[in-house]
């Protein structure tokens, strides 16, 4: 699949950017799902993680996720894993991204980590490469300030699990060009996603509300107002949510929830974002949710 999309004015008139090769930085839960979804939609993918063990686990996870996708959604049943797998390359060095057209970055919600990653990408990527920051709360404008072409940077906040969710929150930073927004939204539509464009502010729309909801739900457990299963049941049956906030926190990762709340608390200096002590205690204990096998609920780590 090659999508020809008019992108921007690079000083030489309008150019046609062919998004064919996509880089994915970070091979954790989110990065693996993004890479798999890209390959299922016909794109060639270069996935980079500095930890080779994480890359090995990523390949295994994608194969298991693909099997589940085929069972749950008819649109994937005609796809063959071997064909999908051939579209994905695994690398431990950023130089493997030197020729990609678009990078979707998925590293941990930590400014120092992201800053180091973008300083590396700035040196190896071609000038016209677009950068899509898959972040929960960190400023897109701040990240764009690290790059040679800040107008080529925007946020793409995918929902979890990526292959099964259509919404992508697209965040326009202060410097993001309209051409970049148009190119990336067209690209997302080619993946059967529904992009919704919002402006850059800590937490954007989704996580500015969601993190408050999850944190307050943890306070309910901390204060012994209700058990986790009862808090979630109220949200599922009372408000029609597919998942309760505590199960959602487990799915995202309680360590990610904590880091996101810390970013929001620091950004707004508002006590309403203060993380619940129970959340800190669980993260300190390694009870991170689904990825560790234990959070507010118990999970089979083999799945």
PDB file of C-alpha atoms in Angstrom:
ATOM      1  CA  UNK A   1       0.000   0.000   0.000  1.00  0.00           C
ATOM      2  CA  UNK A   2       1.262   3.444  -0.934  1.00  0.00           C
ATOM      3  CA  UNK A   3      -0.757   6.537  -0.120  1.00  0.00           C
ATOM      4  CA  UNK A   4       0.092   9.646  -2.131  1.00  0.00           C
ATOM      5  CA  UNK A   5      -0.865  12.684  -0.078  1.00  0.00           C
ATOM      6  CA  UNK A   6      -0.013  16.286  -0.858  1.00  0.00           C
ATOM      7  CA  UNK A   7       2.086  17.569   2.012  1.00  0.00           C
ATOM      8  CA  UNK A   8       3.161  21.067   2.750  1.00  0.00           C
ATOM      9  CA  UNK A   9       5.409  23.584   1.159  1.00  0.00           C
ATOM     10  CA  UNK A  10       9.047  22.706   1.724  1.00  0.00           C
ATOM     11  CA  UNK A  11      10.340  25.766  -0.095  1.00  0.00           C
ATOM     12  CA  UNK A  12      10.158  24.075  -3.502  1.00  0.00           C
ATOM     13  CA  UNK A  13       6.394  24.141  -4.030  1.00  0.00           C
ATOM     14  CA  UNK A  14       3.855  21.478  -3.225  1.00  0.00           C
ATOM     15  CA  UNK A  15       5.302  17.982  -2.982  1.00  0.00           C
ATOM     16  CA  UNK A  16       3.650  14.588  -2.871  1.00  0.00           C
ATOM     17  CA  UNK A  17       4.608  12.552   0.157  1.00  0.00           C
ATOM     18  CA  UNK A  18       4.221   8.814  -0.275  1.00  0.00           C
ATOM     19  CA  UNK A  19       3.672   7.243   3.118  1.00  0.00           C
ATOM     20  CA  UNK A  20       4.774   3.695   2.560  1.00  0.00           C
ATOM     21  CA  UNK A  21       7.403   2.959   5.195  1.00  0.00           C
ATOM     22  CA  UNK A  22       6.401   3.789   8.789  1.00  0.00           C
ATOM     23  CA  UNK A  23       8.687   3.762  11.809  1.00  0.00           C
ATOM     24  CA  UNK A  24       7.446   2.746  15.247  1.00  0.00           C
ATOM     25  CA  UNK A  25       9.626   3.667  18.224  1.00  0.00           C
ATOM     26  CA  UNK A  26       9.042   1.623  21.359  1.00  0.00           C
ATOM     27  CA  UNK A  27       8.013  -2.052  21.229  1.00  0.00           C
ATOM     28  CA  UNK A  28       5.939  -2.223  24.403  1.00  0.00           C
ATOM     29  CA  UNK A  29       2.206  -2.918  24.517  1.00  0.00           C
ATOM     30  CA  UNK A  30       1.189   0.196  22.590  1.00  0.00           C
ATOM     31  CA  UNK A  31       4.042   0.141  20.084  1.00  0.00           C
ATOM     32  CA  UNK A  32       3.444  -3.527  19.273  1.00  0.00           C
ATOM     33  CA  UNK A  33      -0.267  -2.908  18.693  1.00  0.00           C
ATOM     34  CA  UNK A  34       0.430   0.116  16.481  1.00  0.00           C
ATOM     35  CA  UNK A  35       2.943  -1.858  14.389  1.00  0.00           C
ATOM     36  CA  UNK A  36       0.533  -4.766  14.006  1.00  0.00           C
ATOM     37  CA  UNK A  37      -2.337  -2.489  12.986  1.00  0.00           C
ATOM     38  CA  UNK A  38      -0.134  -0.769  10.417  1.00  0.00           C
ATOM     39  CA  UNK A  39       0.950  -4.075   8.885  1.00  0.00           C
ATOM     40  CA  UNK A  40      -2.647  -5.334   8.785  1.00  0.00           C
ATOM     41  CA  UNK A  41      -3.503  -2.236   6.759  1.00  0.00           C
ATOM     42  CA  UNK A  42      -0.772  -2.876   4.213  1.00  0.00           C
ATOM     43  CA  UNK A  43       2.065  -0.690   5.485  1.00  0.00           C
ATOM     44  CA  UNK A  44       5.675  -1.749   5.834  1.00  0.00           C
ATOM     45  CA  UNK A  45       6.889  -1.117   9.384  1.00  0.00           C
ATOM     46  CA  UNK A  46      10.288  -0.619  11.007  1.00  0.00           C
ATOM     47  CA  UNK A  47       9.943  -1.050  14.771  1.00  0.00           C
ATOM     48  CA  UNK A  48      12.838   0.080  16.967  1.00  0.00           C
ATOM     49  CA  UNK A  49      13.515  -0.593  20.636  1.00  0.00           C
ATOM     50  CA  UNK A  50      16.900  -0.443  22.334  1.00  0.00           C
ATOM     51  CA  UNK A  51      16.102  -3.629  24.296  1.00  0.00           C
ATOM     52  CA  UNK A  52      16.374  -6.776  22.156  1.00  0.00           C
ATOM     53  CA  UNK A  53      14.391  -8.835  24.669  1.00  0.00           C
ATOM     54  CA  UNK A  54      11.475  -6.407  24.364  1.00  0.00           C
ATOM     55  CA  UNK A  55      11.621  -6.781  20.577  1.00  0.00           C
ATOM     56  CA  UNK A  56      11.473 -10.578  20.908  1.00  0.00           C
ATOM     57  CA  UNK A  57       8.458 -10.313  23.203  1.00  0.00           C
ATOM     58  CA  UNK A  58       6.868  -7.833  20.811  1.00  0.00           C
ATOM     59  CA  UNK A  59       6.930 -10.311  17.942  1.00  0.00           C
ATOM     60  CA  UNK A  60       5.345 -12.991  20.148  1.00  0.00           C
ATOM     61  CA  UNK A  61       2.713 -10.572  21.433  1.00  0.00           C
ATOM     62  CA  UNK A  62       1.760  -9.459  17.925  1.00  0.00           C
ATOM     63  CA  UNK A  63       1.212 -13.046  16.831  1.00  0.00           C
ATOM     64  CA  UNK A  64      -1.081 -13.746  19.807  1.00  0.00           C
ATOM     65  CA  UNK A  65      -2.950 -10.473  19.337  1.00  0.00           C
ATOM     66  CA  UNK A  66      -3.408 -11.203  15.637  1.00  0.00           C
ATOM     67  CA  UNK A  67      -4.991 -14.580  16.464  1.00  0.00           C
ATOM     68  CA  UNK A  68      -7.445 -12.862  18.819  1.00  0.00           C
ATOM     69  CA  UNK A  69      -8.233 -10.204  16.210  1.00  0.00           C
ATOM     70  CA  UNK A  70      -9.098 -12.872  13.645  1.00  0.00           C
ATOM     71  CA  UNK A  71     -11.521 -14.480  16.100  1.00  0.00           C
ATOM     72  CA  UNK A  72     -13.165 -11.206  17.128  1.00  0.00           C
ATOM     73  CA  UNK A  73     -13.427  -9.265  13.860  1.00  0.00           C
ATOM     74  CA  UNK A  74     -14.430 -10.543  10.405  1.00  0.00           C
ATOM     75  CA  UNK A  75     -12.277  -7.924   8.639  1.00  0.00           C
ATOM     76  CA  UNK A  76      -9.084  -9.696   9.759  1.00  0.00           C
ATOM     77  CA  UNK A  77     -10.119 -13.272   8.880  1.00  0.00           C
ATOM     78  CA  UNK A  78      -8.796 -13.170   5.323  1.00  0.00           C
ATOM     79  CA  UNK A  79      -5.342 -12.006   6.466  1.00  0.00           C
ATOM     80  CA  UNK A  80      -2.416 -14.396   6.843  1.00  0.00           C
ATOM     81  CA  UNK A  81       0.056 -14.003   9.723  1.00  0.00           C
ATOM     82  CA  UNK A  82       3.086 -14.868   7.607  1.00  0.00           C
ATOM     83  CA  UNK A  83       2.240 -12.073   5.158  1.00  0.00           C
ATOM     84  CA  UNK A  84       1.740  -9.618   8.037  1.00  0.00           C
ATOM     85  CA  UNK A  85       4.947 -10.682   9.783  1.00  0.00           C
ATOM     86  CA  UNK A  86       6.999 -10.119   6.616  1.00  0.00           C
ATOM     87  CA  UNK A  87       5.958  -6.451   6.614  1.00  0.00           C
ATOM     88  CA  UNK A  88       7.551  -5.795  10.036  1.00  0.00           C
ATOM     89  CA  UNK A  89      11.289  -5.299  10.634  1.00  0.00           C
ATOM     90  CA  UNK A  90      12.801  -5.269  14.123  1.00  0.00           C
ATOM     91  CA  UNK A  91      15.850  -3.143  14.993  1.00  0.00           C
ATOM     92  CA  UNK A  92      17.720  -1.906  18.053  1.00  0.00           C
ATOM     93  CA  UNK A  93      19.346   1.147  16.420  1.00  0.00           C
ATOM     94  CA  UNK A  94      17.678   4.428  15.432  1.00  0.00           C
ATOM     95  CA  UNK A  95      19.609   4.581  12.166  1.00  0.00           C
ATOM     96  CA  UNK A  96      17.172   1.970  10.836  1.00  0.00           C
ATOM     97  CA  UNK A  97      14.648   4.847  10.701  1.00  0.00           C
ATOM     98  CA  UNK A  98      16.715   7.001   8.333  1.00  0.00           C
ATOM     99  CA  UNK A  99      14.395   6.464   5.354  1.00  0.00           C
ATOM    100  CA  UNK A 100      10.938   6.219   6.940  1.00  0.00           C
ATOM    101  CA  UNK A 101       8.206   8.659   5.908  1.00  0.00           C
ATOM    102  CA  UNK A 102       6.422   8.826   9.255  1.00  0.00           C
ATOM    103  CA  UNK A 103       7.439   7.905  12.800  1.00  0.00           C
ATOM    104  CA  UNK A 104       4.948   6.978  15.516  1.00  0.00           C
ATOM    105  CA  UNK A 105       6.713   7.196  18.883  1.00  0.00           C
ATOM    106  CA  UNK A 106       5.423   5.182  21.850  1.00  0.00           C
ATOM    107  CA  UNK A 107       8.050   5.320  24.608  1.00  0.00           C
ATOM    108  CA  UNK A 108       7.262   5.744  28.295  1.00  0.00           C
ATOM    109  CA  UNK A 109       5.507   8.853  29.670  1.00  0.00           C
ATOM    110  CA  UNK A 110       8.733  10.413  30.925  1.00  0.00           C
ATOM    111  CA  UNK A 111       9.989  13.712  29.508  1.00  0.00           C
ATOM    112  CA  UNK A 112      13.687  12.848  29.949  1.00  0.00           C
ATOM    113  CA  UNK A 113      13.247   9.566  28.083  1.00  0.00           C
ATOM    114  CA  UNK A 114      11.280  11.167  25.255  1.00  0.00           C
ATOM    115  CA  UNK A 115      13.756  14.043  24.994  1.00  0.00           C
ATOM    116  CA  UNK A 116      16.654  11.621  24.535  1.00  0.00           C
ATOM    117  CA  UNK A 117      14.740   9.692  21.871  1.00  0.00           C
ATOM    118  CA  UNK A 118      13.902  12.788  19.830  1.00  0.00           C
ATOM    119  CA  UNK A 119      17.462  14.060  20.034  1.00  0.00           C
ATOM    120  CA  UNK A 120      18.520  10.760  18.426  1.00  0.00           C
ATOM    121  CA  UNK A 121      15.762  10.893  15.800  1.00  0.00           C
ATOM    122  CA  UNK A 122      16.643  14.481  14.916  1.00  0.00           C
ATOM    123  CA  UNK A 123      20.074  13.355  13.733  1.00  0.00           C
ATOM    124  CA  UNK A 124      19.114  10.241  11.748  1.00  0.00           C
ATOM    125  CA  UNK A 125      15.801  11.039  10.058  1.00  0.00           C
ATOM    126  CA  UNK A 126      15.367  12.764   6.705  1.00  0.00           C
ATOM    127  CA  UNK A 127      14.165  16.365   6.687  1.00  0.00           C
ATOM    128  CA  UNK A 128      10.635  15.638   5.452  1.00  0.00           C
ATOM    129  CA  UNK A 129       9.893  12.859   7.966  1.00  0.00           C
ATOM    130  CA  UNK A 130       6.720  13.442   9.972  1.00  0.00           C
ATOM    131  CA  UNK A 131       6.676  12.706  13.700  1.00  0.00           C
ATOM    132  CA  UNK A 132       3.533  11.468  15.455  1.00  0.00           C
ATOM    133  CA  UNK A 133       3.885  11.521  19.245  1.00  0.00           C
ATOM    134  CA  UNK A 134       1.728   8.836  20.857  1.00  0.00           C
ATOM    135  CA  UNK A 135       1.558  10.367  24.320  1.00  0.00           C
ATOM    136  CA  UNK A 136      -1.042  10.635  27.053  1.00  0.00           C
ATOM    137  CA  UNK A 137      -0.170  14.038  28.506  1.00  0.00           C
ATOM    138  CA  UNK A 138       3.256  15.397  27.481  1.00  0.00           C
ATOM    139  CA  UNK A 139       3.252  18.647  25.473  1.00  0.00           C
ATOM    140  CA  UNK A 140       3.501  18.214  21.714  1.00  0.00           C
ATOM    141  CA  UNK A 141       4.827  21.767  21.410  1.00  0.00           C
ATOM    142  CA  UNK A 142       7.637  20.996  23.858  1.00  0.00           C
ATOM    143  CA  UNK A 143       8.689  17.922  21.886  1.00  0.00           C
ATOM    144  CA  UNK A 144       8.462  19.785  18.566  1.00  0.00           C
ATOM    145  CA  UNK A 145      10.886  22.373  19.961  1.00  0.00           C
ATOM    146  CA  UNK A 146      13.593  19.710  19.921  1.00  0.00           C
ATOM    147  CA  UNK A 147      13.292  19.082  16.194  1.00  0.00           C
ATOM    148  CA  UNK A 148      14.726  20.762  13.092  1.00  0.00           C
ATOM    149  CA  UNK A 149      11.241  20.952  11.561  1.00  0.00           C
ATOM    150  CA  UNK A 150       8.783  21.552  14.443  1.00  0.00           C
ATOM    151  CA  UNK A 151       6.023  22.025  11.852  1.00  0.00           C
ATOM    152  CA  UNK A 152       6.344  18.295  11.052  1.00  0.00           C
ATOM    153  CA  UNK A 153       5.438  17.205  14.606  1.00  0.00           C
ATOM    154  CA  UNK A 154       1.980  16.473  15.991  1.00  0.00           C
ATOM    155  CA  UNK A 155       0.374  14.136  18.502  1.00  0.00           C
ATOM    156  CA  UNK A 156      -1.492  10.928  17.696  1.00  0.00           C
ATOM    157  CA  UNK A 157      -3.066   9.492  20.816  1.00  0.00           C
ATOM    158  CA  UNK A 158      -4.221   5.979  19.908  1.00  0.00           C
ATOM    159  CA  UNK A 159      -6.773   4.165  22.053  1.00  0.00           C
ATOM    160  CA  UNK A 160      -5.972   0.818  23.657  1.00  0.00           C
ATOM    161  CA  UNK A 161      -6.202  -1.857  22.214  1.00  0.00           C
ATOM    162  CA  UNK A 162      -5.163  -0.131  18.990  1.00  0.00           C
ATOM    163  CA  UNK A 163      -6.358  -2.711  16.399  1.00  0.00           C
ATOM    164  CA  UNK A 164      -9.868  -2.770  17.876  1.00  0.00           C
ATOM    165  CA  UNK A 165     -10.341   0.961  18.520  1.00  0.00           C
ATOM    166  CA  UNK A 166     -11.097   3.435  15.752  1.00  0.00           C
ATOM    167  CA  UNK A 167     -10.636   6.775  17.548  1.00  0.00           C
ATOM    168  CA  UNK A 168      -7.293   8.599  17.348  1.00  0.00           C
ATOM    169  CA  UNK A 169      -6.957  11.940  19.125  1.00  0.00           C
ATOM    170  CA  UNK A 170      -4.773  14.118  16.879  1.00  0.00           C
ATOM    171  CA  UNK A 171      -3.047  16.946  18.750  1.00  0.00           C
ATOM    172  CA  UNK A 172      -1.946  20.070  16.921  1.00  0.00           C
ATOM    173  CA  UNK A 173       1.045  21.733  18.558  1.00  0.00           C
ATOM    174  CA  UNK A 174       1.886  25.443  18.346  1.00  0.00           C
ATOM    175  CA  UNK A 175       4.148  24.911  15.321  1.00  0.00           C
ATOM    176  CA  UNK A 176       2.286  22.049  13.620  1.00  0.00           C
ATOM    177  CA  UNK A 177       1.466  22.944  10.014  1.00  0.00           C
ATOM    178  CA  UNK A 178      -1.947  22.399   8.455  1.00  0.00           C
ATOM    179  CA  UNK A 179      -0.233  20.252   5.834  1.00  0.00           C
ATOM    180  CA  UNK A 180       1.075  17.930   8.561  1.00  0.00           C
ATOM    181  CA  UNK A 181      -2.391  17.669  10.118  1.00  0.00           C
ATOM    182  CA  UNK A 182      -3.996  16.959   6.741  1.00  0.00           C
ATOM    183  CA  UNK A 183      -1.386  14.368   5.787  1.00  0.00           C
ATOM    184  CA  UNK A 184      -1.567  12.464   9.070  1.00  0.00           C
ATOM    185  CA  UNK A 185      -5.368  12.536   9.274  1.00  0.00           C
ATOM    186  CA  UNK A 186      -5.546  11.143   5.723  1.00  0.00           C
ATOM    187  CA  UNK A 187      -3.021   8.488   6.711  1.00  0.00           C
ATOM    188  CA  UNK A 188      -5.088   7.537   9.774  1.00  0.00           C
ATOM    189  CA  UNK A 189      -8.231   7.267   7.672  1.00  0.00           C
ATOM    190  CA  UNK A 190      -6.367   4.829   5.407  1.00  0.00           C
ATOM    191  CA  UNK A 191      -6.016   2.663   8.534  1.00  0.00           C
ATOM    192  CA  UNK A 192      -9.796   2.864   9.083  1.00  0.00           C
ATOM    193  CA  UNK A 193      -9.312   5.195  12.040  1.00  0.00           C
ATOM    194  CA  UNK A 194     -11.451   8.200  12.965  1.00  0.00           C
ATOM    195  CA  UNK A 195      -9.118  11.145  13.697  1.00  0.00           C
ATOM    196  CA  UNK A 196     -10.389  13.973  15.917  1.00  0.00           C
ATOM    197  CA  UNK A 197      -8.157  17.077  15.925  1.00  0.00           C
ATOM    198  CA  UNK A 198      -7.679  19.011  19.176  1.00  0.00           C
ATOM    199  CA  UNK A 199      -5.214  21.645  20.361  1.00  0.00           C
ATOM    200  CA  UNK A 200      -2.144  21.029  22.493  1.00  0.00           C
ATOM    201  CA  UNK A 201      -2.731  21.368  26.235  1.00  0.00           C
ATOM    202  CA  UNK A 202      -1.566  18.894  28.913  1.00  0.00           C
ATOM    203  CA  UNK A 203      -3.769  15.803  28.825  1.00  0.00           C
ATOM    204  CA  UNK A 204      -5.571  17.067  25.685  1.00  0.00           C
ATOM    205  CA  UNK A 205      -9.238  15.943  25.921  1.00  0.00           C
ATOM    206  CA  UNK A 206      -9.146  12.235  26.659  1.00  0.00           C
ATOM    207  CA  UNK A 207      -6.596  12.060  29.436  1.00  0.00           C
ATOM    208  CA  UNK A 208      -7.442  15.355  31.061  1.00  0.00           C
ATOM    209  CA  UNK A 209     -10.784  13.695  31.900  1.00  0.00           C
ATOM    210  CA  UNK A 210      -9.858   9.995  31.988  1.00  0.00           C
ATOM    211  CA  UNK A 211      -6.948  10.315  34.431  1.00  0.00           C
ATOM    212  CA  UNK A 212      -9.151  12.218  36.864  1.00  0.00           C
ATOM    213  CA  UNK A 213     -11.794   9.489  36.605  1.00  0.00           C
ATOM    214  CA  UNK A 214      -9.335   6.653  37.166  1.00  0.00           C
ATOM    215  CA  UNK A 215      -7.577   8.447  40.023  1.00  0.00           C
ATOM    216  CA  UNK A 216     -10.853   9.274  41.782  1.00  0.00           C
ATOM    217  CA  UNK A 217     -11.965   5.647  41.365  1.00  0.00           C
ATOM    218  CA  UNK A 218      -8.717   4.536  43.043  1.00  0.00           C
ATOM    219  CA  UNK A 219      -9.505   6.964  45.882  1.00  0.00           C
ATOM    220  CA  UNK A 220     -12.875   5.206  46.272  1.00  0.00           C
ATOM    221  CA  UNK A 221     -11.055   1.904  46.839  1.00  0.00           C
ATOM    222  CA  UNK A 222      -8.465   3.594  49.072  1.00  0.00           C
ATOM    223  CA  UNK A 223     -11.241   5.120  51.226  1.00  0.00           C
ATOM    224  CA  UNK A 224     -13.106   1.786  51.340  1.00  0.00           C
ATOM    225  CA  UNK A 225     -16.183   3.248  49.695  1.00  0.00           C
ATOM    226  CA  UNK A 226     -16.395   0.321  47.289  1.00  0.00           C
ATOM    227  CA  UNK A 227     -14.539  -2.734  46.031  1.00  0.00           C
ATOM    228  CA  UNK A 228     -12.859  -2.501  42.595  1.00  0.00           C
ATOM    229  CA  UNK A 229     -15.399  -4.817  40.976  1.00  0.00           C
ATOM    230  CA  UNK A 230     -18.306  -2.782  42.383  1.00  0.00           C
ATOM    231  CA  UNK A 231     -16.851   0.575  41.312  1.00  0.00           C
ATOM    232  CA  UNK A 232     -16.393  -0.757  37.781  1.00  0.00           C
ATOM    233  CA  UNK A 233     -19.837  -2.385  37.724  1.00  0.00           C
ATOM    234  CA  UNK A 234     -21.453   0.982  38.480  1.00  0.00           C
ATOM    235  CA  UNK A 235     -19.702   2.548  35.487  1.00  0.00           C
ATOM    236  CA  UNK A 236     -20.520  -0.374  33.183  1.00  0.00           C
ATOM    237  CA  UNK A 237     -24.179  -0.801  34.102  1.00  0.00           C
ATOM    238  CA  UNK A 238     -24.968   2.737  35.203  1.00  0.00           C
ATOM    239  CA  UNK A 239     -23.212   4.689  32.442  1.00  0.00           C
ATOM    240  CA  UNK A 240     -22.888   2.099  29.676  1.00  0.00           C
ATOM    241  CA  UNK A 241     -19.079   1.977  29.690  1.00  0.00           C
ATOM    242  CA  UNK A 242     -17.524  -1.101  28.081  1.00  0.00           C
ATOM    243  CA  UNK A 243     -14.921  -1.205  30.863  1.00  0.00           C
ATOM    244  CA  UNK A 244     -14.885   0.335  34.310  1.00  0.00           C
ATOM    245  CA  UNK A 245     -12.183   2.900  35.177  1.00  0.00           C
ATOM    246  CA  UNK A 246     -10.131   0.500  37.313  1.00  0.00           C
ATOM    247  CA  UNK A 247     -10.070  -2.200  34.637  1.00  0.00           C
ATOM    248  CA  UNK A 248      -9.134   0.541  32.157  1.00  0.00           C
ATOM    249  CA  UNK A 249      -6.260   1.586  34.440  1.00  0.00           C
ATOM    250  CA  UNK A 250      -5.062  -2.021  34.579  1.00  0.00           C
ATOM    251  CA  UNK A 251      -5.184  -2.226  30.774  1.00  0.00           C
ATOM    252  CA  UNK A 252      -3.234   1.007  30.263  1.00  0.00           C
ATOM    253  CA  UNK A 253      -0.753   0.175  33.033  1.00  0.00           C
ATOM    254  CA  UNK A 254      -0.881   1.694  36.509  1.00  0.00           C
ATOM    255  CA  UNK A 255       2.682   2.976  36.128  1.00  0.00           C
ATOM    256  CA  UNK A 256       1.565   4.906  33.032  1.00  0.00           C
ATOM    257  CA  UNK A 257      -1.444   6.231  34.940  1.00  0.00           C
ATOM    258  CA  UNK A 258       0.850   7.467  37.721  1.00  0.00           C
ATOM    259  CA  UNK A 259       3.274   9.161  35.312  1.00  0.00           C
ATOM    260  CA  UNK A 260       0.409  10.822  33.453  1.00  0.00           C
ATOM    261  CA  UNK A 261      -1.080  12.171  36.675  1.00  0.00           C
ATOM    262  CA  UNK A 262       2.320  13.512  37.698  1.00  0.00           C
ATOM    263  CA  UNK A 263       2.632  15.340  34.364  1.00  0.00           C
ATOM    264  CA  UNK A 264      -0.862  16.813  34.775  1.00  0.00           C
ATOM    265  CA  UNK A 265      -0.178  17.803  38.395  1.00  0.00           C
ATOM    266  CA  UNK A 266       3.074  19.521  37.442  1.00  0.00           C
ATOM    267  CA  UNK A 267       1.559  21.192  34.369  1.00  0.00           C
ATOM    268  CA  UNK A 268      -1.533  22.655  36.019  1.00  0.00           C
ATOM    269  CA  UNK A 269      -0.289  22.913  39.611  1.00  0.00           C
ATOM    270  CA  UNK A 270      -3.791  21.790  40.554  1.00  0.00           C
ATOM    271  CA  UNK A 271      -4.275  19.440  43.557  1.00  0.00           C
ATOM    272  CA  UNK A 272      -7.138  17.650  41.825  1.00  0.00           C
ATOM    273  CA  UNK A 273      -4.484  15.724  39.842  1.00  0.00           C
ATOM    274  CA  UNK A 274      -2.618  14.543  42.975  1.00  0.00           C
ATOM    275  CA  UNK A 275      -2.123  10.761  42.585  1.00  0.00           C
ATOM    276  CA  UNK A 276      -3.850   8.606  45.168  1.00  0.00           C
ATOM    277  CA  UNK A 277      -1.390   7.042  47.680  1.00  0.00           C
ATOM    278  CA  UNK A 278      -2.826   3.607  46.868  1.00  0.00           C
ATOM    279  CA  UNK A 279      -1.785   4.076  43.225  1.00  0.00           C
ATOM    280  CA  UNK A 280       1.789   4.913  44.265  1.00  0.00           C
ATOM    281  CA  UNK A 281       1.883   1.926  46.612  1.00  0.00           C
ATOM    282  CA  UNK A 282       0.693  -0.476  43.906  1.00  0.00           C
ATOM    283  CA  UNK A 283       3.241   0.817  41.387  1.00  0.00           C
ATOM    284  CA  UNK A 284       6.015   0.549  43.982  1.00  0.00           C
ATOM    285  CA  UNK A 285       4.939  -3.058  44.591  1.00  0.00           C
ATOM    286  CA  UNK A 286       5.069  -3.885  40.884  1.00  0.00           C
ATOM    287  CA  UNK A 287       1.296  -4.312  40.646  1.00  0.00           C
ATOM    288  CA  UNK A 288       1.035  -2.578  37.287  1.00  0.00           C
ATOM    289  CA  UNK A 289      -2.102  -4.190  35.895  1.00  0.00           C
ATOM    290  CA  UNK A 290      -2.489  -6.553  32.971  1.00  0.00           C
ATOM    291  CA  UNK A 291       1.148  -6.383  31.842  1.00  0.00           C
ATOM    292  CA  UNK A 292       2.439  -7.556  35.245  1.00  0.00           C
ATOM    293  CA  UNK A 293      -0.372 -10.062  35.853  1.00  0.00           C
ATOM    294  CA  UNK A 294      -1.788  -8.202  38.857  1.00  0.00           C
ATOM    295  CA  UNK A 295      -3.377  -4.807  39.421  1.00  0.00           C
ATOM    296  CA  UNK A 296      -6.878  -4.237  40.696  1.00  0.00           C
ATOM    297  CA  UNK A 297      -7.606  -7.593  39.051  1.00  0.00           C
ATOM    298  CA  UNK A 298      -5.579 -10.769  38.373  1.00  0.00           C
ATOM    299  CA  UNK A 299      -4.573 -11.681  34.810  1.00  0.00           C
ATOM    300  CA  UNK A 300      -3.049 -14.642  32.991  1.00  0.00           C
ATOM    301  CA  UNK A 301       0.362 -13.291  31.884  1.00  0.00           C
ATOM    302  CA  UNK A 302       0.432 -15.828  29.042  1.00  0.00           C
ATOM    303  CA  UNK A 303      -2.278 -13.844  27.224  1.00  0.00           C
TER     304      UNK A 303
END
